[in-house]
């Protein structure tokens, strides 16, 4: 709200944001701990997918999960990527965090498909047939998938809309406001002139210049197309959320919010006045990476955010929360402080910059309250002691990964001692699926890539010692025998987590089918197919969503966590 106050010089106006003390959990989660699925959606393809898992696949997976007793589906960030090749494969390095990637649209479920001519239908079927052949590839091909999908969507876009649909589209654009105009303008200019936008004429590098306004008029049809894509993709994700709650989930879709954006993306162009130039975000050296990390993302400027009453931050949160029942905030510690690295310097030469956490966490709580959503903070890594207590006081859930939960830095922490207000899981996307982790996949891959700081033998021995400490506890509890198979060990680890008081337990979809391959290997770029691997079985053979839903292995694992309700 805006407050007007009389002063000696007249009247002054300023926005005031009133935030709740806590984010409330849904009654179903308060009364009984819940479990749900965790997935990299693009990797979970069905027979109807165009080479990439999409919003309809999410609805299918989630509806199936609801029938098994799941209460949520946590997905990777759905943020928009580049509208032209080469699309950045990492969902954690998007062009914008406010708008979604139209790659996730299911073309056949756009309502205007019903009004196409036979010839137009045939053209879309050709594009679909080409794209579905991508389902047989060993690695995901986002660019080819988007090329086919975009061509088909342009045909649908040209179809006349009913008055009701046209009015809905106009209202969507009005609600999205200037942010959508800027994003769609950037996309249109990218399609016309290419990337990087730093190579555009200087006047076009300013989203508020008269030249940019003229370019927007020249490319008006293309600007409308990219606005329309956002309308369609957001509607399809909203439909998926409605389907999951109708199927019985108490939470539904949990979206993921990335730490930042690509320095060459639309946010870096449109929000340059609130992003810091000349620096990038990362992490200081720690036990897992002695060289530190540079995530190649420009950070928010805390002073400019405050000057704008946090409007860009509020708009970003609102978009995601209106499509879901929850939000996972990657590196939520970034709402307190971020490791700024000057351009040209190594990650070891950075420094922490503080943010107004009261404002950032308060606004997050407010938007979650308005949406009736939960918030999960990924609070791993280097964390000040008081921060987790503060997040708990505000009702935000933390994150507990079984392999990282240790007492005295070595012995495994008993699950009974985990935090109650957290999402507990066996693994995360920066580790191999559990079957792979148990077999040392993360060590083998890092050795092949030359990333091990010590010898292979020493690293393997230390890793085996830590894993054996956990497995020994499983045996002492009678959860596995001495000769347990890898599948039995995986199921027992999930059963082990059911002993924790954690309100949420996450089951990784790759663990349902025995997948072993790491989806992302930190410290690499093109040396490893990060974010490009489809869901696969224990023999590394790609699987379809239909295979998951009839998998006996999946049903056995689900039985292991079924006692959560």
XYZ file of C-alpha atoms in Angstrom:
565
model
C 0.000 0.000 0.000
C 1.031 3.637 -0.446
C 1.074 5.977 2.548
C 0.750 9.740 2.181
C 2.090 11.930 4.987
C 1.961 15.681 5.411
C 5.340 17.342 5.956
C 6.466 20.926 6.444
C 7.076 21.150 2.721
C 3.810 19.574 1.619
C 2.974 15.905 1.212
C 5.261 12.892 0.838
C 4.228 9.468 -0.444
C 5.968 6.134 -0.025
C 5.032 2.458 -0.375
C 4.652 0.444 2.830
C 4.820 -3.352 2.804
C 3.182 -5.098 5.745
C 4.419 -8.673 6.100
C 3.193 -11.636 8.149
C 5.296 -13.012 10.969
C 5.207 -16.578 9.617
C 4.355 -18.610 6.550
C 1.687 -21.116 7.563
C 1.879 -24.746 6.482
C -1.213 -26.334 4.921
C -3.385 -28.087 7.498
C -2.686 -31.489 5.886
C 1.078 -31.005 6.298
C 0.737 -29.646 9.860
C -1.325 -32.623 10.951
C 0.742 -35.322 9.243
C 4.183 -35.369 7.589
C 3.958 -35.581 3.802
C 6.094 -36.908 0.989
C 6.358 -35.933 -2.648
C 8.327 -36.297 -5.854
C 11.365 -34.295 -6.984
C 12.184 -34.102 -10.672
C 14.055 -32.305 -13.410
C 10.945 -31.976 -15.563
C 12.699 -31.619 -18.923
C 14.302 -35.044 -18.410
C 10.996 -36.870 -17.838
C 9.584 -37.403 -21.312
C 6.422 -39.227 -22.271
C 5.498 -40.783 -25.596
C 3.673 -37.530 -26.417
C 6.615 -35.258 -25.526
C 8.381 -33.328 -28.260
C 11.834 -34.398 -27.064
C 11.530 -32.580 -23.705
C 9.312 -33.131 -20.657
C 6.574 -30.477 -20.560
C 3.696 -29.082 -18.499
C 1.363 -31.893 -19.544
C 3.980 -34.435 -18.454
C 4.093 -32.671 -15.083
C 0.324 -33.028 -14.756
C 0.552 -36.714 -15.717
C 3.425 -37.450 -13.336
C 1.813 -35.517 -10.506
C -1.606 -37.134 -10.934
C 0.030 -40.554 -10.835
C 2.017 -39.519 -7.760
C -1.150 -38.298 -6.045
C -2.689 -41.734 -6.502
C 0.350 -43.190 -4.708
C -0.106 -40.792 -1.786
C 2.274 -37.959 -2.785
C 1.392 -34.408 -1.742
C 3.740 -32.395 -3.950
C 6.000 -32.410 -7.009
C 9.144 -30.283 -6.725
C 10.452 -29.303 -10.169
C 13.552 -27.574 -11.490
C 13.384 -23.826 -12.282
C 10.938 -23.196 -15.145
C 12.479 -19.802 -15.927
C 12.760 -18.683 -19.535
C 15.868 -19.389 -21.573
C 17.053 -17.839 -24.843
C 14.396 -17.750 -27.619
C 17.008 -18.725 -30.237
C 19.763 -21.349 -30.342
C 21.923 -22.063 -28.486
C 19.614 -22.436 -25.482
C 21.453 -22.472 -22.144
C 20.923 -26.004 -20.784
C 21.160 -25.054 -17.104
C 17.754 -24.147 -15.663
C 19.707 -22.313 -12.963
C 21.144 -19.778 -15.441
C 18.010 -18.338 -17.078
C 17.520 -15.138 -19.059
C 14.806 -14.053 -16.616
C 13.362 -15.366 -13.364
C 9.968 -13.715 -13.802
C 8.800 -15.476 -16.961
C 8.657 -19.146 -17.917
C 10.309 -21.170 -20.650
C 7.799 -21.754 -23.493
C 9.755 -24.918 -24.268
C 7.462 -26.545 -21.683
C 4.260 -25.900 -23.671
C 2.319 -28.960 -24.833
C 1.288 -27.809 -28.319
C -1.671 -30.159 -28.648
C -3.272 -28.716 -25.502
C -3.438 -25.108 -26.710
C -7.215 -24.504 -27.137
C -6.845 -22.819 -30.544
C -5.635 -26.141 -31.954
C -9.301 -27.053 -32.292
C -9.902 -24.310 -34.886
C -7.051 -25.122 -37.286
C -7.660 -26.258 -40.828
C -6.793 -29.790 -41.932
C -3.707 -28.484 -43.712
C -2.544 -26.619 -40.613
C -3.149 -29.692 -38.465
C -1.043 -31.709 -40.890
C 1.833 -29.235 -40.661
C 1.788 -29.404 -36.864
C 1.725 -33.191 -36.987
C 4.841 -33.113 -39.169
C 6.612 -30.898 -36.657
C 5.446 -33.175 -33.829
C 6.639 -36.323 -35.586
C 10.082 -34.762 -36.091
C 10.255 -33.676 -32.451
C 9.097 -37.007 -31.016
C 11.993 -38.707 -32.780
C 14.187 -36.781 -30.340
C 12.799 -38.991 -27.572
C 15.102 -41.740 -28.811
C 18.313 -39.716 -28.427
C 20.788 -40.546 -25.663
C 21.092 -36.835 -24.757
C 18.397 -34.156 -24.727
C 18.351 -31.743 -27.663
C 16.614 -28.586 -26.452
C 17.383 -26.560 -29.564
C 15.829 -29.047 -31.993
C 12.856 -29.533 -29.702
C 12.251 -25.794 -29.478
C 12.759 -25.322 -33.227
C 9.930 -27.779 -33.947
C 7.710 -26.530 -31.146
C 8.173 -22.864 -32.050
C 7.293 -23.501 -35.686
C 4.096 -25.272 -34.620
C 3.190 -22.596 -32.086
C 3.539 -19.867 -34.692
C 0.874 -21.639 -36.730
C -1.436 -21.795 -33.703
C -0.670 -18.174 -32.801
C -1.950 -16.996 -36.177
C -5.302 -18.673 -35.549
C -8.073 -16.251 -34.643
C -9.068 -16.424 -30.963
C -12.584 -16.321 -29.590
C -13.673 -13.104 -27.899
C -13.480 -14.828 -24.532
C -9.925 -16.053 -25.153
C -8.847 -12.741 -26.643
C -10.158 -10.899 -23.586
C -8.313 -13.313 -21.287
C -5.069 -12.718 -23.192
C -5.467 -8.945 -22.970
C -6.152 -9.145 -19.228
C -3.052 -11.325 -18.770
C -0.903 -8.765 -20.576
C -2.387 -5.943 -18.508
C -1.649 -7.745 -15.246
C 1.903 -8.618 -16.312
C 2.492 -4.966 -17.158
C 5.759 -3.398 -18.234
C 7.751 -6.456 -17.223
C 6.084 -8.546 -19.936
C 6.470 -5.748 -22.481
C 10.201 -5.574 -21.764
C 10.674 -9.334 -21.864
C 8.729 -9.782 -25.101
C 10.547 -6.828 -26.679
C 13.910 -8.328 -25.773
C 12.878 -11.689 -27.268
C 11.684 -10.035 -30.480
C 14.915 -8.099 -30.918
C 16.947 -11.249 -30.165
C 15.073 -13.139 -32.896
C 15.713 -10.235 -35.294
C 19.286 -9.286 -34.390
C 20.692 -12.216 -32.420
C 22.785 -12.396 -29.266
C 24.623 -11.053 -27.354
C 22.552 -7.941 -26.877
C 25.744 -6.077 -26.000
C 26.436 -6.140 -29.774
C 23.212 -4.278 -30.567
C 23.348 -0.563 -31.383
C 23.960 1.350 -28.189
C 20.489 2.915 -28.186
C 18.853 -0.529 -28.236
C 20.809 -1.567 -25.158
C 18.563 0.826 -23.213
C 15.034 -0.602 -22.809
C 13.647 2.937 -22.256
C 15.204 4.653 -25.268
C 13.082 6.080 -28.129
C 14.953 3.760 -30.496
C 13.883 0.714 -28.486
C 10.278 1.953 -28.523
C 10.481 2.321 -32.304
C 11.938 -1.172 -32.594
C 9.080 -2.506 -30.497
C 6.609 -0.997 -32.972
C 8.509 -2.381 -35.967
C 8.502 -5.865 -34.428
C 4.994 -5.620 -32.947
C 3.830 -9.015 -34.238
C 6.899 -10.743 -32.807
C 6.471 -8.926 -29.490
C 2.869 -10.130 -29.341
C 3.949 -13.692 -30.154
C 6.314 -13.845 -27.186
C 3.670 -12.301 -24.916
C 1.230 -14.947 -26.166
C 3.745 -17.709 -25.427
C 3.878 -16.543 -21.818
C 0.099 -16.559 -21.607
C -0.014 -20.125 -22.914
C 2.816 -21.579 -20.817
C 1.605 -19.955 -17.606
C -1.928 -21.207 -18.250
C -0.660 -24.751 -18.781
C 1.325 -24.722 -15.526
C -1.675 -23.258 -13.680
C -3.773 -26.085 -15.146
C -1.207 -28.630 -13.914
C -1.435 -27.191 -10.395
C -5.227 -27.420 -10.457
C -5.074 -31.017 -11.663
C -2.699 -32.061 -8.895
C -4.746 -30.521 -6.103
C -7.912 -31.984 -7.610
C -6.165 -35.379 -7.592
C -5.666 -35.062 -3.836
C -2.321 -33.329 -3.301
C -2.293 -30.916 -0.380
C 0.501 -28.789 -1.921
C 0.800 -29.630 -5.622
C 3.559 -28.124 -7.749
C 6.562 -26.613 -5.957
C 8.474 -24.335 -8.299
C 12.173 -23.602 -7.923
C 13.611 -20.075 -7.862
C 17.155 -19.805 -9.218
C 19.761 -17.633 -7.483
C 20.172 -15.253 -10.384
C 20.117 -14.729 -14.136
C 22.395 -14.938 -17.149
C 24.442 -11.735 -17.625
C 23.385 -11.703 -21.282
C 19.693 -12.323 -20.612
C 16.527 -10.261 -20.669
C 16.629 -9.349 -16.969
C 20.185 -8.074 -17.335
C 18.878 -5.857 -20.173
C 15.568 -4.746 -18.677
C 16.616 -4.517 -15.007
C 20.111 -3.113 -15.426
C 19.206 -0.309 -13.032
C 18.753 -2.766 -10.135
C 21.485 -5.277 -11.001
C 25.124 -4.664 -10.129
C 27.450 -4.191 -13.070
C 31.039 -5.386 -13.047
C 30.497 -8.182 -10.521
C 29.201 -11.738 -10.458
C 27.711 -13.949 -7.740
C 29.387 -17.101 -6.451
C 30.515 -18.892 -3.333
C 33.695 -18.716 -1.261
C 36.038 -21.708 -0.971
C 34.686 -24.529 1.191
C 35.248 -28.213 1.921
C 33.675 -29.226 -1.399
C 35.388 -26.664 -3.667
C 38.721 -25.242 -2.569
C 38.734 -22.732 -5.457
C 35.310 -21.311 -4.649
C 32.594 -20.911 -7.280
C 31.633 -18.243 -9.816
C 28.010 -18.636 -10.945
C 28.291 -15.964 -13.670
C 25.227 -14.058 -12.434
C 24.909 -10.325 -11.728
C 23.444 -9.720 -8.237
C 20.675 -7.429 -7.110
C 21.896 -4.049 -5.866
C 20.400 -3.781 -2.364
C 20.212 0.022 -2.521
C 18.396 0.090 -5.860
C 15.980 -2.632 -4.785
C 15.014 -0.548 -1.755
C 14.632 2.589 -3.891
C 12.140 0.726 -6.097
C 10.243 -0.672 -3.099
C 11.433 -4.137 -4.137
C 9.001 -4.119 -7.077
C 11.132 -6.333 -9.402
C 11.557 -8.865 -6.589
C 7.851 -8.827 -5.712
C 6.800 -9.278 -9.347
C 9.162 -12.223 -9.756
C 7.826 -14.022 -6.673
C 4.202 -13.365 -7.570
C 4.500 -14.941 -11.019
C 5.814 -18.230 -9.656
C 3.606 -18.412 -6.575
C 0.373 -17.883 -8.488
C 1.153 -21.066 -10.460
C 2.017 -23.353 -7.562
C 1.440 -24.538 -4.041
C 5.002 -23.869 -2.971
C 8.342 -22.324 -3.835
C 11.842 -23.649 -3.277
C 14.384 -20.826 -3.053
C 17.785 -21.964 -4.242
C 20.602 -20.642 -2.019
C 18.171 -18.807 0.240
C 21.213 -17.543 2.111
C 21.434 -15.038 -0.755
C 18.574 -13.118 0.864
C 20.986 -12.381 3.728
C 24.325 -12.004 1.966
C 25.890 -12.857 -1.390
C 29.477 -13.501 -2.381
C 30.306 -10.754 -4.917
C 33.230 -11.401 -7.270
C 34.633 -8.520 -9.345
C 34.890 -9.292 -13.061
C 38.300 -10.647 -13.920
C 38.959 -11.872 -10.378
C 38.877 -15.420 -9.051
C 36.180 -16.652 -6.693
C 38.717 -16.565 -3.850
C 38.959 -12.775 -4.261
C 35.293 -12.032 -3.625
C 33.580 -10.539 -0.617
C 30.213 -10.824 1.102
C 27.674 -8.051 0.528
C 24.783 -7.808 2.976
C 21.102 -7.511 2.055
C 18.114 -6.342 4.068
C 16.940 -9.836 4.972
C 14.025 -8.493 6.985
C 12.612 -6.948 3.829
C 13.457 -9.790 1.428
C 12.245 -12.609 3.684
C 9.231 -10.567 4.770
C 8.140 -9.948 1.172
C 8.665 -13.626 0.392
C 6.447 -14.516 3.356
C 3.818 -11.996 2.246
C 3.608 -13.314 -1.327
C 3.522 -16.920 -0.071
C 0.739 -15.994 2.359
C -1.282 -14.385 -0.431
C -0.877 -17.484 -2.591
C -1.471 -19.946 0.253
C 1.897 -21.529 -0.555
C 4.756 -23.054 1.408
C 8.375 -21.895 1.084
C 11.399 -24.207 1.159
C 14.800 -22.618 1.525
C 17.868 -24.426 0.188
C 20.125 -23.558 3.125
C 23.131 -25.783 2.411
C 26.739 -24.640 2.305
C 28.324 -21.861 4.347
C 25.584 -20.551 6.641
C 25.814 -18.229 9.618
C 24.502 -19.947 12.755
C 21.620 -17.544 13.403
C 20.217 -17.636 9.868
C 18.525 -21.030 10.102
C 16.911 -20.025 13.392
C 15.586 -16.862 11.768
C 14.128 -18.765 8.806
C 12.448 -21.209 11.174
C 10.912 -18.334 13.131
C 9.423 -17.005 9.883
C 7.928 -20.410 9.006
C 10.258 -21.185 6.082
C 11.329 -24.798 5.692
C 15.005 -25.675 5.412
C 16.680 -28.459 3.426
C 18.278 -31.595 4.850
C 20.195 -33.970 2.551
C 20.909 -37.344 4.168
C 24.542 -37.534 3.013
C 25.268 -34.027 4.347
C 23.637 -34.532 7.758
C 26.568 -35.359 10.027
C 27.466 -34.767 13.626
C 31.010 -33.698 14.466
C 31.633 -33.447 10.719
C 31.863 -37.202 10.153
C 29.393 -39.591 11.805
C 25.902 -39.634 10.254
C 23.243 -37.742 12.143
C 20.326 -39.909 13.257
C 17.198 -38.920 11.290
C 15.298 -38.545 14.556
C 17.448 -35.452 15.236
C 16.651 -33.673 11.953
C 14.806 -30.379 11.990
C 11.031 -30.607 11.864
C 10.569 -27.631 9.582
C 12.472 -28.935 6.576
C 12.346 -30.909 3.354
C 14.419 -34.042 3.908
C 15.742 -36.066 0.975
C 18.394 -38.645 0.282
C 19.938 -36.853 -2.688
C 19.933 -33.613 -4.682
C 20.536 -32.614 -8.306
C 24.230 -31.911 -7.671
C 24.754 -35.547 -6.602
C 24.121 -38.722 -8.565
C 20.811 -40.513 -8.018
C 21.080 -42.668 -4.905
C 21.886 -45.901 -6.767
C 24.764 -44.093 -8.464
C 25.974 -42.511 -5.247
C 26.067 -45.897 -3.514
C 28.289 -47.189 -6.328
C 30.656 -44.201 -6.306
C 29.419 -42.660 -9.562
C 30.282 -39.163 -8.326
C 33.864 -40.199 -7.654
C 34.311 -42.014 -10.957
C 32.987 -39.085 -12.987
C 35.114 -36.530 -11.174
C 38.181 -38.734 -11.649
C 37.531 -39.029 -15.390
C 37.209 -35.248 -15.583
C 40.355 -34.609 -13.548
C 38.458 -32.881 -10.736
C 39.665 -34.929 -7.769
C 41.987 -32.976 -5.438
C 43.413 -36.243 -4.072
C 44.164 -39.629 -5.589
C 41.306 -41.849 -6.749
C 42.180 -44.453 -4.125
C 42.187 -41.954 -1.249
C 38.936 -40.336 -2.371
C 37.203 -43.661 -2.880
C 38.329 -44.880 0.525
C 37.038 -41.770 2.310
C 33.759 -41.856 0.410
C 33.313 -45.545 1.155
C 33.963 -44.873 4.838
C 31.249 -42.222 4.985
C 28.716 -44.310 3.068
C 29.464 -47.364 5.185
C 28.786 -45.365 8.354
C 25.237 -44.753 7.118
C 24.712 -48.310 5.868
C 25.949 -49.648 9.178
C 23.229 -47.696 10.953
C 20.669 -49.157 8.535
C 21.840 -52.669 9.373
C 21.740 -51.984 13.108
C 18.099 -50.929 12.731
C 17.253 -54.051 10.762
C 16.472 -52.101 7.589
C 18.900 -54.098 5.410
C 20.882 -57.296 5.659
C 24.581 -57.852 5.128
C 24.124 -58.775 1.462
C 21.564 -56.128 0.528
C 21.325 -55.205 -3.141
C 21.680 -51.613 -4.325
C 17.910 -51.362 -4.762
C 17.340 -52.639 -1.223
C 19.821 -50.088 0.096
C 18.054 -47.265 -1.760
C 14.660 -48.278 -0.374
C 16.109 -48.587 3.127
C 17.635 -45.116 2.968
C 14.227 -43.647 2.203
C 12.643 -45.736 4.943
C 15.383 -44.392 7.239
C 14.284 -40.841 6.456
C 10.716 -41.607 7.482
C 12.019 -41.759 11.059
C 12.781 -38.029 10.925
C 10.335 -35.361 12.157
C 10.744 -33.463 8.857
C 7.368 -32.241 7.640
C 8.267 -33.012 4.009
C 10.178 -35.917 2.483
C 11.302 -35.706 -1.141
C 11.608 -38.772 -3.382
C 13.818 -38.228 -6.426
C 12.145 -39.573 -9.575
C 15.467 -41.060 -10.832
C 15.563 -43.150 -7.635
C 12.212 -44.676 -8.569
C 13.801 -46.398 -11.577
C 17.384 -46.976 -10.432
C 19.000 -44.236 -12.532
C 22.695 -43.775 -11.723
C 23.897 -40.796 -13.761
C 24.609 -37.349 -12.316
C 22.345 -34.713 -13.877
C 24.866 -31.960 -13.115
C 28.544 -32.156 -12.307
C 29.639 -28.963 -10.482
C 32.877 -27.494 -11.751
C 32.244 -28.424 -15.396
C 30.676 -26.865 -18.463
C 30.988 -28.742 -21.756
C 33.241 -31.431 -20.270
C 30.115 -33.225 -19.010
C 26.542 -33.268 -20.458
C 25.144 -31.203 -17.595
C 21.349 -30.815 -17.624
C 21.153 -32.814 -20.873
C 20.562 -36.348 -19.621
C 17.107 -37.909 -19.888
C 15.687 -40.140 -17.191
C 17.217 -43.618 -17.515
C 17.203 -47.032 -15.868
C 20.002 -48.776 -13.979
C 21.587 -49.760 -17.310
C 21.655 -46.097 -18.430
C 18.951 -46.723 -21.041
C 16.491 -43.806 -21.494
C 13.022 -44.326 -20.062
C 9.650 -42.737 -20.778
C 7.219 -41.452 -18.165
C 4.969 -44.382 -19.012
C 7.769 -46.714 -17.871
C 7.926 -45.000 -14.497
C 4.217 -45.345 -13.868
C 4.259 -49.128 -14.361
C 7.632 -49.741 -12.706
C 7.602 -52.357 -9.961
C 10.826 -50.852 -8.658
C 9.060 -47.501 -8.291
C 6.185 -49.085 -6.409
C 8.560 -50.818 -3.990
C 10.282 -47.534 -3.177
C 6.952 -45.777 -2.727
C 5.918 -48.449 -0.251
C 9.069 -47.638 1.732
C 7.940 -44.033 2.233
C 4.202 -44.712 2.370
C 4.091 -44.614 6.149
C 4.661 -40.847 6.057
C 0.879 -40.232 5.912
